[in-house]
Short mmCIF file of C-alpha atoms and ligand atoms in Angstrom, two decimals:
data_model
loop_
_atom_site.label_atom_id
_atom_site.label_comp_id
_atom_site.label_asym_id
_atom_site.label_seq_id
_atom_site.Cartn_x
_atom_site.Cartn_y
_atom_site.Cartn_z
CA UNK A 1 0.00 0.00 0.00
CA UNK A 2 1.30 3.47 -0.90
CA UNK A 3 1.57 5.90 2.03
CA UNK A 4 -1.05 8.65 1.82
CA UNK A 5 -0.25 11.56 4.16
CA UNK A 6 -3.92 12.57 4.28
CA UNK A 7 -5.25 9.13 5.29
CA UNK A 8 -2.61 6.89 6.84
CA UNK A 9 -1.02 7.18 10.30
CA UNK A 10 2.67 7.93 9.84
CA UNK A 11 5.77 9.34 11.46
CA UNK A 12 7.68 12.44 10.35
CA UNK A 13 11.25 13.27 11.30
CA UNK A 14 11.90 16.64 12.88
CA UNK A 15 15.14 17.62 11.15
CA UNK A 16 15.91 20.24 13.76
CA UNK A 17 15.78 17.92 16.78
CA UNK A 18 16.29 14.49 15.24
CA UNK A 19 13.08 13.33 16.97
CA UNK A 20 10.00 11.81 15.32
CA UNK A 21 6.40 13.07 15.42
CA UNK A 22 3.42 10.72 15.08
CA UNK A 23 0.75 12.03 12.65
CA UNK A 24 -2.77 10.53 12.65
CA UNK A 25 -4.69 12.28 9.85
CA UNK A 26 -7.47 9.67 9.79
CA UNK A 27 -8.80 11.11 13.06
CA UNK A 28 -10.72 13.93 11.42
CA UNK A 29 -10.40 16.18 14.44
CA UNK A 30 -10.10 19.39 12.53
CA UNK A 31 -8.53 22.23 14.48
CA UNK A 32 -10.99 24.78 13.23
CA UNK A 33 -14.61 24.44 12.22
CA UNK A 34 -15.26 28.00 11.20
CA UNK A 35 -16.76 29.20 14.45
CA UNK A 36 -15.71 32.57 15.74
CA UNK A 37 -15.84 33.29 19.40
CA UNK A 38 -16.56 36.59 21.03
CA UNK A 39 -14.26 36.36 24.01
CA UNK A 40 -13.88 38.82 26.80
CA UNK A 41 -10.14 39.26 26.24
CA UNK A 42 -10.54 42.68 24.66
CA UNK A 43 -11.10 45.99 26.33
CA UNK A 44 -7.78 46.28 28.16
CA UNK A 45 -6.92 49.87 29.18
CA UNK A 46 -4.04 51.72 27.48
CA UNK A 47 -2.53 52.23 30.91
CA UNK A 48 -3.07 50.11 34.03
CA UNK A 49 -1.94 51.73 37.31
CA UNK A 50 -1.47 48.27 38.86
CA UNK A 51 0.67 46.83 36.01
CA UNK A 52 4.35 46.46 36.93
CA UNK A 53 5.36 46.88 33.26
CA UNK A 54 3.49 50.14 32.45
CA UNK A 55 5.60 53.35 32.29
CA UNK A 56 6.22 55.12 35.62
CA UNK A 57 4.87 52.26 37.75
CA UNK A 58 6.54 50.55 40.71
CA UNK A 59 7.99 47.08 40.30
CA UNK A 60 9.19 44.59 42.92
CA UNK A 61 11.26 45.93 45.80
CA UNK A 62 12.20 49.58 45.30
CA UNK A 63 12.54 49.40 41.49
CA UNK A 64 10.28 51.48 39.25
CA UNK A 65 9.89 51.98 35.50
CA UNK A 66 10.89 55.21 33.72
CA UNK A 67 8.26 57.07 31.68
CA UNK A 68 9.41 55.13 28.61
CA UNK A 69 7.83 55.98 25.26
CA UNK A 70 9.11 53.19 22.98
CA UNK A 71 10.61 49.85 24.05
CA UNK A 72 12.09 49.23 27.50
CA UNK A 73 14.24 46.41 28.91
CA UNK A 74 15.42 45.66 32.44
CA UNK A 75 17.00 42.84 34.45
CA UNK A 76 14.20 40.56 35.67
CA UNK A 77 13.42 41.27 39.33
CA UNK A 78 12.90 37.51 39.80
CA UNK A 79 15.72 36.21 37.58
CA UNK A 80 16.01 32.45 37.17
CA UNK A 81 19.70 32.85 36.34
CA UNK A 82 22.32 34.95 38.14
CA UNK A 83 25.68 36.28 36.93
CA UNK A 84 27.61 36.04 40.20
CA UNK A 85 27.21 32.48 41.32
CA UNK A 86 29.16 29.21 41.45
CA UNK A 87 29.95 27.40 38.20
CA UNK A 88 31.39 24.36 39.93
CA UNK A 89 30.86 20.96 38.30
CA UNK A 90 30.17 18.01 40.56
CA UNK A 91 30.27 14.33 39.65
CA UNK A 92 29.27 12.27 42.65
CA UNK A 93 30.02 8.58 41.87
CA UNK A 94 28.89 8.96 38.23
CA UNK A 95 25.36 9.04 39.69
CA UNK A 96 24.65 12.54 40.95
CA UNK A 97 25.92 14.90 38.28
CA UNK A 98 25.46 18.67 38.42
CA UNK A 99 26.96 22.00 37.44
CA UNK A 100 26.53 25.55 38.72
CA UNK A 101 25.09 27.74 35.94
CA UNK A 102 25.72 31.45 35.43
CA UNK A 103 23.44 33.70 33.42
CA UNK A 104 21.11 36.68 33.27
CA UNK A 105 17.38 37.21 32.73
CA UNK A 106 15.83 40.33 31.25
CA UNK A 107 12.34 41.55 30.45
CA UNK A 108 11.52 43.50 27.27
CA UNK A 109 8.42 45.69 27.11
CA UNK A 110 7.34 45.97 23.47
CA UNK A 111 5.47 49.24 23.91
CA UNK A 112 4.36 51.64 26.68
CA UNK A 113 0.78 50.70 25.75
CA UNK A 114 -0.71 48.07 28.07
CA UNK A 115 -3.21 47.00 25.40
CA UNK A 116 -1.15 46.64 22.19
CA UNK A 117 0.29 43.29 21.11
CA UNK A 118 2.75 42.83 18.20
CA UNK A 119 0.01 42.25 15.57
CA UNK A 120 -1.78 45.47 16.59
CA UNK A 121 1.20 47.82 16.85
CA UNK A 122 2.38 50.22 14.12
CA UNK A 123 5.04 48.56 11.96
CA UNK A 124 7.58 51.22 13.05
CA UNK A 125 7.03 50.13 16.66
CA UNK A 126 7.64 46.48 15.74
CA UNK A 127 10.87 47.63 14.05
CA UNK A 128 11.88 49.21 17.39
CA UNK A 129 11.32 45.83 19.05
CA UNK A 130 13.56 44.15 16.44
CA UNK A 131 16.27 46.77 17.11
CA UNK A 132 16.08 45.99 20.82
CA UNK A 133 16.32 42.21 20.19
CA UNK A 134 19.49 42.89 18.15
CA UNK A 135 20.96 45.17 20.82
CA UNK A 136 20.28 42.73 23.67
CA UNK A 137 21.70 39.79 21.69
CA UNK A 138 24.85 41.81 20.96
CA UNK A 139 25.35 43.07 24.52
CA UNK A 140 24.49 39.89 26.40
CA UNK A 141 26.30 37.68 23.88
CA UNK A 142 29.48 39.77 24.30
CA UNK A 143 29.75 38.80 27.98
CA UNK A 144 32.43 36.12 28.35
CA UNK A 145 30.25 33.83 30.48
CA UNK A 146 27.24 33.99 28.12
CA UNK A 147 27.27 31.33 25.38
CA UNK A 148 23.60 31.37 24.43
CA UNK A 149 21.01 34.17 24.34
CA UNK A 150 17.44 32.85 24.29
CA UNK A 151 14.93 35.55 23.34
CA UNK A 152 11.28 34.53 23.62
CA UNK A 153 7.71 35.63 24.21
CA UNK A 154 5.13 33.78 26.25
CA UNK A 155 1.75 35.22 25.28
CA UNK A 156 -1.68 34.65 26.80
CA UNK A 157 -3.12 33.36 30.05
CA UNK A 158 -3.45 29.87 28.59
CA UNK A 159 0.37 29.82 28.34
CA UNK A 160 0.64 30.83 31.97
CA UNK A 161 1.66 34.38 31.11
CA UNK A 162 1.22 36.36 34.30
CA UNK A 163 0.99 39.90 32.91
CA UNK A 164 -1.07 40.98 29.87
CA UNK A 165 1.23 43.96 29.14
CA UNK A 166 2.92 42.90 25.85
CA UNK A 167 6.44 41.83 26.71
CA UNK A 168 9.09 39.26 26.00
CA UNK A 169 11.92 37.73 27.97
CA UNK A 170 15.57 36.89 27.56
CA UNK A 171 17.39 34.14 29.38
CA UNK A 172 21.10 34.27 28.57
CA UNK A 173 23.42 31.65 29.99
CA UNK A 174 26.70 29.82 30.10
CA UNK A 175 25.55 26.47 28.65
CA UNK A 176 23.85 26.06 25.27
CA UNK A 177 20.39 24.86 26.39
CA UNK A 178 18.82 21.59 25.24
CA UNK A 179 16.69 22.74 22.26
CA UNK A 180 19.38 24.81 20.48
CA UNK A 181 21.94 22.12 21.39
CA UNK A 182 19.88 19.52 19.49
CA UNK A 183 19.71 21.89 16.53
CA UNK A 184 23.45 22.57 16.65
CA UNK A 185 24.12 18.84 16.29
CA UNK A 186 21.61 18.45 13.45
CA UNK A 187 22.84 21.60 11.67
CA UNK A 188 26.49 20.46 11.90
CA UNK A 189 25.77 16.94 10.58
CA UNK A 190 23.81 18.32 7.64
CA UNK A 191 26.32 21.05 6.78
CA UNK A 192 29.22 18.59 6.74
CA UNK A 193 27.35 16.34 4.31
CA UNK A 194 25.71 18.93 2.03
CA UNK A 195 27.88 22.11 2.33
CA UNK A 196 24.69 24.21 2.57
CA UNK A 197 22.81 24.99 5.76
CA UNK A 198 19.98 22.56 6.51
CA UNK A 199 17.42 25.35 6.54
CA UNK A 200 18.52 26.91 3.24
CA UNK A 201 17.94 23.61 1.44
CA UNK A 202 14.73 22.98 3.38
CA UNK A 203 13.41 26.47 2.58
CA UNK A 204 14.26 26.04 -1.10
CA UNK A 205 12.13 22.90 -1.20
CA UNK A 206 9.26 24.56 0.67
CA UNK A 207 9.29 27.60 -1.65
CA UNK A 208 9.06 25.25 -4.65
CA UNK A 209 6.33 23.00 -3.22
CA UNK A 210 4.32 25.84 -1.60
CA UNK A 211 1.93 23.42 0.22
CA UNK A 212 3.29 24.27 3.67
CA UNK A 213 4.14 27.93 2.93
CA UNK A 214 2.08 30.41 4.96
CA UNK A 215 3.47 33.83 4.03
CA UNK A 216 6.74 35.36 2.79
CA UNK A 217 8.46 38.66 2.06
CA UNK A 218 11.81 39.48 0.39
CA UNK A 219 13.87 38.35 3.39
CA UNK A 220 11.86 35.78 5.36
CA UNK A 221 9.35 32.98 4.83
CA UNK A 222 6.95 31.31 7.26
CA UNK A 223 6.10 27.62 6.89
CA UNK A 224 4.26 25.05 8.93
CA UNK A 225 7.22 22.68 9.14
CA UNK A 226 6.71 19.19 7.69
CA UNK A 227 7.36 17.75 11.18
CA UNK A 228 5.22 20.28 13.14
CA UNK A 229 3.84 19.04 16.46
CA UNK A 230 1.55 21.86 17.65
CA UNK A 231 -1.61 22.29 15.51
CA UNK A 232 -0.66 25.80 14.32
CA UNK A 233 3.10 25.60 14.79
CA UNK A 234 5.17 27.68 12.36
CA UNK A 235 8.82 28.27 11.56
CA UNK A 236 10.13 31.65 10.35
CA UNK A 237 13.26 31.14 8.21
CA UNK A 238 15.61 33.80 6.82
CA UNK A 239 16.00 33.57 3.04
CA UNK A 240 19.69 34.46 3.21
CA UNK A 241 21.61 31.94 5.31
CA UNK A 242 22.99 33.97 8.21
CA UNK A 243 23.44 32.93 11.81
CA UNK A 244 22.97 35.85 14.19
CA UNK A 245 20.76 38.83 15.00
CA UNK A 246 23.87 40.95 14.47
CA UNK A 247 24.33 39.62 10.89
CA UNK A 248 21.12 41.27 9.66
CA UNK A 249 21.18 44.21 7.25
CA UNK A 250 18.85 47.16 7.88
CA UNK A 251 16.55 45.79 5.17
CA UNK A 252 16.51 42.36 6.79
CA UNK A 253 15.61 43.88 10.17
CA UNK A 254 12.65 45.61 8.52
CA UNK A 255 11.80 42.31 6.84
CA UNK A 256 11.82 40.54 10.20
CA UNK A 257 9.47 43.12 11.74
CA UNK A 258 7.15 42.75 8.75
CA UNK A 259 7.06 38.95 8.83
CA UNK A 260 6.55 38.77 12.62
CA UNK A 261 3.62 41.14 12.27
CA UNK A 262 2.15 39.23 9.30
CA UNK A 263 2.17 35.84 11.02
CA UNK A 264 0.85 37.18 14.34
CA UNK A 265 -2.00 38.99 12.51
CA UNK A 266 -2.92 35.72 10.80
CA UNK A 267 -2.84 33.97 14.18
CA UNK A 268 -5.22 36.55 15.73
CA UNK A 269 -7.51 36.08 12.72
CA UNK A 270 -7.83 32.29 13.24
CA UNK A 271 -10.35 32.57 16.08
CA UNK A 272 -10.65 36.37 16.15
CA UNK A 273 -8.95 36.49 19.54
CA UNK A 274 -5.51 37.53 20.73
CA UNK A 275 -3.81 34.22 19.86
CA UNK A 276 -1.69 32.68 22.64
CA UNK A 277 1.69 31.16 21.91
CA UNK A 278 5.24 30.62 23.04
CA UNK A 279 7.58 31.95 20.39
CA UNK A 280 11.28 32.57 20.23
CA UNK A 281 14.42 32.87 18.19
CA UNK A 282 17.20 30.42 17.58
CA UNK A 283 20.23 32.47 16.58
CA UNK A 284 23.73 30.95 16.71
CA UNK A 285 25.37 30.46 20.10
CA UNK A 286 27.55 33.33 21.33
CA UNK A 287 30.40 30.99 22.24
CA UNK A 288 33.03 32.62 20.03
CA UNK A 289 32.78 29.93 17.33
CA UNK A 290 32.08 30.83 13.71
CA UNK A 291 29.02 28.55 13.19
CA UNK A 292 28.77 28.43 9.36
CA UNK A 293 26.22 25.61 9.82
CA UNK A 294 23.78 27.74 11.78
CA UNK A 295 20.72 29.27 10.07
CA UNK A 296 18.77 32.01 11.88
CA UNK A 297 15.12 31.14 12.52
CA UNK A 298 12.17 31.64 14.84
CA UNK A 299 9.61 29.17 16.20
CA UNK A 300 5.96 29.81 17.04
CA UNK A 301 4.32 27.18 19.26
CA UNK A 302 0.63 28.03 19.76
CA UNK A 303 -1.35 25.64 22.00
CA UNK A 304 -4.88 26.20 20.61
CA UNK A 305 -6.64 23.42 18.74
CA UNK A 306 -10.29 23.71 17.71
CA UNK A 307 -11.44 26.93 19.29
CA UNK A 308 -10.24 29.91 21.29
CA UNK A 309 -10.67 27.90 24.47
CA UNK A 310 -9.70 24.34 23.50
CA UNK A 311 -6.03 23.74 24.04
CA UNK A 312 -3.90 20.81 23.02
CA UNK A 313 -2.39 19.06 26.05
CA UNK A 314 0.85 17.16 25.96
CA UNK A 315 -0.28 14.21 28.10
CA UNK A 316 -0.61 10.42 28.12
CA UNK A 317 1.02 8.89 25.05
CA UNK A 318 2.86 12.15 24.41
CA UNK A 319 4.43 12.32 27.86
CA UNK A 320 5.30 8.65 27.92
CA UNK A 321 6.00 7.73 24.32
CA UNK A 322 5.99 10.21 21.44
CA UNK A 323 4.77 13.60 20.22
CA UNK A 324 1.58 13.20 18.17
CA UNK A 325 -0.81 15.33 16.12
CA UNK A 326 -3.99 14.66 14.15
CA UNK A 327 -4.36 17.22 11.37
CA UNK A 328 -1.48 17.41 8.95
CA UNK A 329 0.97 20.28 8.60
CA UNK A 330 -0.38 20.82 5.06
CA UNK A 331 -3.94 21.31 6.35
CA UNK A 332 -2.86 23.88 8.97
CA UNK A 333 -0.66 25.71 6.46
CA UNK A 334 -3.55 25.99 3.98
CA UNK A 335 -5.80 27.38 6.68
CA UNK A 336 -3.27 29.99 7.84
CA UNK A 337 -2.37 30.92 4.24
CA UNK A 338 -5.99 31.78 3.41
CA UNK A 339 -6.44 34.07 6.42
CA UNK A 340 -6.25 37.84 5.88
CA UNK A 341 -3.07 39.85 6.46
CA UNK A 342 -5.26 42.62 7.90
CA UNK A 343 -6.01 42.31 11.64
CA UNK A 344 -9.70 41.59 12.33
CA UNK A 345 -9.91 44.64 14.62
CA UNK A 346 -8.71 46.94 11.86
CA UNK A 347 -11.28 45.85 9.29
ZN1 ZN B 401 15.12 26.21 16.31
#
């Protein structure tokens, strides 16, 4: 029997992690059945006197925010990583193995406005956010004890985000963390064999086939990766193979702002709600190596499934055995591709 991706259960290899995903397209559990929900998420004030991220407000301890008018970043008052701490390695009988870890955590406010998320901001404001990502990557990555700078955004209550003021985070640390470390291994193996970066060859194929392409501009493309796990997962890939935030031209920075806004607008348009997700960048490590194998990209991992309130849970088989999804990547890509590039609130 010939394998039919739309009918037969199958496994797909995630090239970036080397792990497999189980796909079960015969379970016709479509993620979206056309219903639109009027949720109560809207109607946030422009300024909230109780928000610890709004301009001029008090934060934890005796810290307070300046009257910032664009973007604003600060060291997290509850940092998970600290710069001045032990980095001792301990191997206790080859059984209890540990290592002190140095690092820094920062918070980035995207805008002084309490109520504006990336898809609703002016494009010039999103460009300011890109400039800040570049600056933070450069400054944190230049510290001798920082070998990886993880920039990410956790958006929406369903993701456990504690403050609705649009913001992102940075955790920068001594060790290359697990997810980028898996990619580093995969990228290196591929580059040695093919002399091109894995993602430049992958993107070339996706731009030819078009069935998993969601949106593109001159410098970036968004696809639902062949091996996607989350129902609406996407991957933003740079068209030129470069490795770092600091490798981007001015035009590419504008292109990044444009593509981030385009995909987040499409996400909000899926259920006509502010779409929750965890998203973040995978630039090259800042370990002083050249990294010709590395290809700059960004992941979006949204948890929603069939409606604005039904979330996919990673439980049971997925905790114990393997990642699994029902609808195919091609189905989700088609759905996202058809959605408007104009935000539903601006229509
Ligand atoms: Zn990645």
